[in-house]
Amino acid sequence: MTVGIGILALIAVCFVLKTLSSIFIPLVLALFLAIFFVPLLNKMEKHRIPRIVGVLIAVLILLLLILILSLFLLNTVTKFAAEFPKYQEKIQGFYYGLDQHLRHFAEQLGDRVGYDIPDTFSLFSVVQNFQWGDLISGGLNSILNRSFSFLSAFTVLLLFLIFVMSERVMIQDRIKLAFLRKDQEGNPTPESLKKSETVGFIVERISKDTLSYLALKTVISAMTGLCVGIALSVIGMDFVPLWVAIAFSFNFIPNIGSI
């Protein structure tokens, strides 16, 4: 019965997480972003800058970064659309040359086994006749549609981020208060007080360790992007900034990101 109840509870939790993913995902991202901005907020509070002003400054910095990223992506997509006919011609030429080599190999193999290869034989006829323009335009339309959904999700993320950064001290205090137990006279018991302090220390340690991990991961990702940019510049690859941004972003994915 206990195992059955556990399985049902797990299914229920997964169902709730799936159903409310549009809320939980922005909330988790807001928590990570808030950890990034904690050192900045602490420094501003030490200089007696009001908390609400610090939160607004952090939000403005985030919006500025999003604006720079959006302009970069828009500029890259525009340049790629202008250069696409050249890449389409190169792709078709590459497949045509590869197809000719494979056809020559197939003819030699057919001569050995006594089989005549038809003149219409082509391994890449489907690829050569593929409408690359329709594929790219469909992909751009998909990106545009996802951009609108991203804006709505980003609005929810900003609201969560403002709340988390504004209430970060009170949230830690409330977590500590949740473990306090009072005696008959209304005073916290020594055991619960010690447990509350331990929980507060653990929460603060988790926050610092997470910040250290994210900072180190950001530095490593930046170095990875820089190395990729230098290597691609040496071999003459187009759109080097785009590949640098991709390498930087993917490196945050554990294990498979760097690969």
C-alpha positions as MATLAB code, in Angstrom:
seq = 'MTVGIGILALIAVCFVLKTLSSIFIPLVLALFLAIFFVPLLNKMEKHRIPRIVGVLIAVLILLLLILILSLFLLNTVTKFAAEFPKYQEKIQGFYYGLDQHLRHFAEQLGDRVGYDIPDTFSLFSVVQNFQWGDLISGGLNSILNRSFSFLSAFTVLLLFLIFVMSERVMIQDRIKLAFLRKDQEGNPTPESLKKSETVGFIVERISKDTLSYLALKTVISAMTGLCVGIALSVIGMDFVPLWVAIAFSFNFIPNIGSI';
ca = [
       0.000    0.000    0.000;
       2.852    2.390    0.834;
       4.569    1.685   -2.491;
       1.287    2.129   -4.360;
       0.601    5.455   -2.655;
       4.163    6.575   -3.450;
       3.728    5.712   -7.136;
       0.409    7.561   -7.282;
       1.947   10.572   -5.544;
       4.854   10.593   -8.028;
       2.425   10.458  -10.959;
       0.394   13.282   -9.439;
       3.495   15.438   -8.897;
       4.682   14.847  -12.482;
       1.212   15.712  -13.790;
       1.122   18.944  -11.788;
       4.640   19.921  -12.917;
       3.726   19.210  -16.546;
       0.434   21.102  -16.324;
       1.955   24.109  -14.543;
       5.267   24.096  -16.428;
       4.498   27.570  -17.789;
       4.677   28.782  -14.179;
       7.398   26.589  -12.693;
       9.945   27.117  -15.494;
       9.915   30.949  -15.237;
      10.011   30.613  -11.450;
      13.148   28.417  -11.524;
      14.819   30.733  -14.053;
      13.927   33.707  -11.872;
      15.576   32.016   -8.882;
      18.795   31.465  -10.864;
      18.797   35.034  -12.174;
      18.165   36.344   -8.682;
      21.240   34.439   -7.466;
      23.258   36.170  -10.200;
      22.111   39.608   -9.034;
      22.502   38.969   -5.289;
      26.093   40.361   -5.082;
      25.030   43.518   -6.932;
      21.997   43.985   -4.687;
      24.080   43.446   -1.550;
      26.618   46.063   -2.642;
      23.888   48.590   -3.373;
      22.298   47.953    0.017;
      25.674   48.541    1.693;
      25.741   51.949   -0.004;
      22.261   52.630    1.452;
      20.519   52.383   -1.914;
      16.849   51.431   -1.351;
      16.019   47.840   -2.113;
      13.352   48.711   -4.674;
      15.839   50.914   -6.547;
      18.383   48.080   -6.599;
      15.755   45.679   -7.929;
      14.800   48.129  -10.691;
      18.470   48.571  -11.639;
      18.899   44.779  -11.836;
      15.783   44.476  -14.010;
      17.025   47.264  -16.305;
      20.385   45.490  -16.662;
      18.585   42.268  -17.596;
      16.385   44.087  -20.116;
      19.460   45.734  -21.631;
      21.149   42.349  -22.042;
      18.007   40.897  -23.633;
      17.814   43.896  -25.999;
      21.456   43.475  -27.057;
      20.918   39.742  -27.617;
      17.749   40.369  -29.640;
      19.465   42.932  -31.863;
      22.385   40.552  -32.367;
      20.080   37.692  -33.389;
      18.025   39.947  -35.670;
      21.162   41.220  -37.380;
      22.499   37.683  -37.778;
      19.239   36.347  -39.234;
      19.069   39.277  -41.672;
      22.636   38.668  -42.879;
      22.027   34.935  -43.177;
      18.888   35.509  -45.246;
      20.883   37.757  -47.581;
      23.697   35.200  -47.926;
      21.430   32.154  -48.153;
      21.411   31.833  -51.996;
      25.200   31.449  -51.893;
      24.963   28.681  -49.287;
      22.159   26.977  -51.182;
      24.334   26.866  -54.304;
      27.257   25.451  -52.281;
      25.053   22.791  -50.682;
      23.655   21.674  -54.012;
      27.147   21.622  -55.545;
      28.453   19.553  -52.650;
      25.656   17.001  -52.945;
      26.031   16.852  -56.722;
      29.772   16.152  -56.468;
      29.228   13.539  -53.767;
      26.492   11.946  -55.839;
      28.810   11.692  -58.842;
      31.508    9.989  -56.761;
      29.000    7.512  -55.336;
      27.572    6.825  -58.791;
      31.070    6.120  -60.120;
      31.688    3.751  -57.208;
      28.318    2.039  -57.823;
      29.127    1.574  -61.515;
      32.462   -0.031  -60.705;
      30.735   -2.321  -58.198;
      28.041   -3.139  -60.758;
      30.631   -4.058  -63.395;
      32.184   -6.542  -60.988;
      28.897   -8.288  -60.218;
      27.555   -7.989  -63.777;
      24.802   -5.445  -63.062;
      24.164   -2.316  -65.147;
      23.448    0.799  -63.096;
      20.473    2.759  -64.545;
      21.245    6.170  -66.007;
      18.717    7.745  -63.639;
      20.466    6.333  -60.594;
      21.096    9.035  -57.987;
      21.446    8.618  -54.252;
      20.864   12.307  -53.577;
      18.156   13.151  -56.091;
      15.756   13.844  -53.254;
      18.218   16.193  -51.572;
      19.067   17.981  -54.813;
      15.390   18.684  -55.501;
      14.694   19.701  -51.942;
      13.203   23.158  -51.498;
      15.723   24.686  -49.147;
      14.079   28.106  -49.384;
      10.771   26.754  -48.093;
      12.607   25.023  -45.246;
      14.405   28.212  -44.192;
      11.306   30.410  -44.478;
       9.321   27.886  -42.455;
      12.052   27.831  -39.833;
      12.117   31.631  -39.615;
       8.333   31.730  -39.242;
       8.580   29.148  -36.461;
      11.223   31.258  -34.713;
       8.982   34.327  -35.037;
       6.018   32.490  -33.533;
       8.153   31.214  -30.676;
       9.402   34.745  -30.080;
       5.898   35.898  -29.202;
       5.456   33.007  -26.769;
       8.893   33.829  -25.350;
       7.794   37.425  -24.700;
       4.806   36.266  -22.672;
       6.959   33.815  -20.701;
       9.611   36.510  -20.211;
       6.968   38.841  -18.727;
       6.055   36.171  -16.165;
       9.769   35.620  -15.471;
      10.271   39.348  -14.795;
       7.392   39.385  -12.326;
       8.828   36.377  -10.477;
      12.311   37.915  -10.566;
      11.100   41.206   -9.072;
       9.261   39.307   -6.343;
      12.201   37.025   -5.498;
      14.754   39.846   -5.401;
      12.443   42.098   -3.376;
      11.612   39.406   -0.826;
      14.868   37.452   -0.767;
      15.718   38.446    2.839;
      12.162   37.863    4.069;
      12.021   34.491    2.297;
      15.148   33.326    4.139;
      13.718   34.567    7.431;
      10.438   32.767    6.775;
      12.259   29.521    6.037;
      14.082   29.837    9.363;
      10.846   30.705   11.188;
       9.169   27.592    9.762;
      11.501   25.430   11.901;
      11.002   27.358   15.140;
       8.918   25.799   17.872;
       7.818   27.743   20.930;
       7.303   26.552   24.473;
       4.348   27.348   26.704;
       5.755   30.776   27.526;
       6.046   31.689   23.830;
       9.831   31.502   23.634;
      11.630   29.448   20.961;
      12.858   26.113   22.251;
      16.656   25.586   22.172;
      16.332   22.580   19.862;
      14.179   24.404   17.302;
      16.359   27.517   17.530;
      19.443   25.450   16.752;
      17.636   23.699   13.904;
      16.463   27.063   12.527;
      20.002   28.448   12.554;
      21.272   25.295   10.855;
      18.637   25.568    8.139;
      19.457   29.250    7.630;
      23.147   28.398    7.284;
      22.345   25.642    4.760;
      20.151   27.958    2.674;
      22.835   30.648    2.640;
      25.530   28.078    1.787;
      23.433   26.707   -1.093;
      22.956   30.230   -2.440;
      26.703   30.992   -2.283;
      27.723   27.646   -3.794;
      25.195   28.066   -6.617;
      26.486   31.563   -7.323;
      30.082   30.285   -7.375;
      29.128   27.468   -9.741;
      27.268   29.788  -12.117;
      30.116   32.324  -12.086;
      32.717   29.634  -12.804;
      30.504   28.108  -15.501;
      30.095   31.520  -17.114;
      33.868   32.092  -17.199;
      34.508   28.622  -18.659;
      31.743   29.113  -21.250;
      33.200   32.487  -22.232;
      36.649   30.937  -22.672;
      35.099   28.127  -24.727;
      33.335   30.639  -26.961;
      36.548   32.629  -27.362;
      38.527   29.541  -28.393;
      35.807   28.543  -30.854;
      35.775   32.078  -32.284;
      39.544   32.116  -32.791;
      39.549   28.670  -34.426;
      36.686   29.527  -36.784;
      38.265   32.868  -37.695;
      41.488   31.066  -38.659;
      39.696   28.699  -41.066;
      37.549   31.507  -42.515;
      34.122   30.446  -41.250;
      31.233   32.876  -41.787;
      29.102   34.252  -38.944;
      31.766   33.700  -36.301;
      29.905   35.756  -33.629;
      26.875   33.473  -34.023;
      28.958   30.322  -33.492;
      30.650   31.950  -30.509;
      27.244   32.695  -28.965;
      26.094   29.121  -29.628;
      29.254   27.651  -28.087;
      28.896   29.937  -25.066;
      25.227   29.013  -24.551;
      25.567   25.276  -25.139;
      28.438   24.998  -22.678;
      25.938   25.640  -19.854;
      24.249   22.307  -20.686;
      25.872   19.698  -18.410;
      27.914   16.908  -20.038;
      26.575   17.154  -23.611;
      26.852   20.939  -23.994;
      30.573   21.070  -24.718;
      30.329   18.127  -27.103;
];
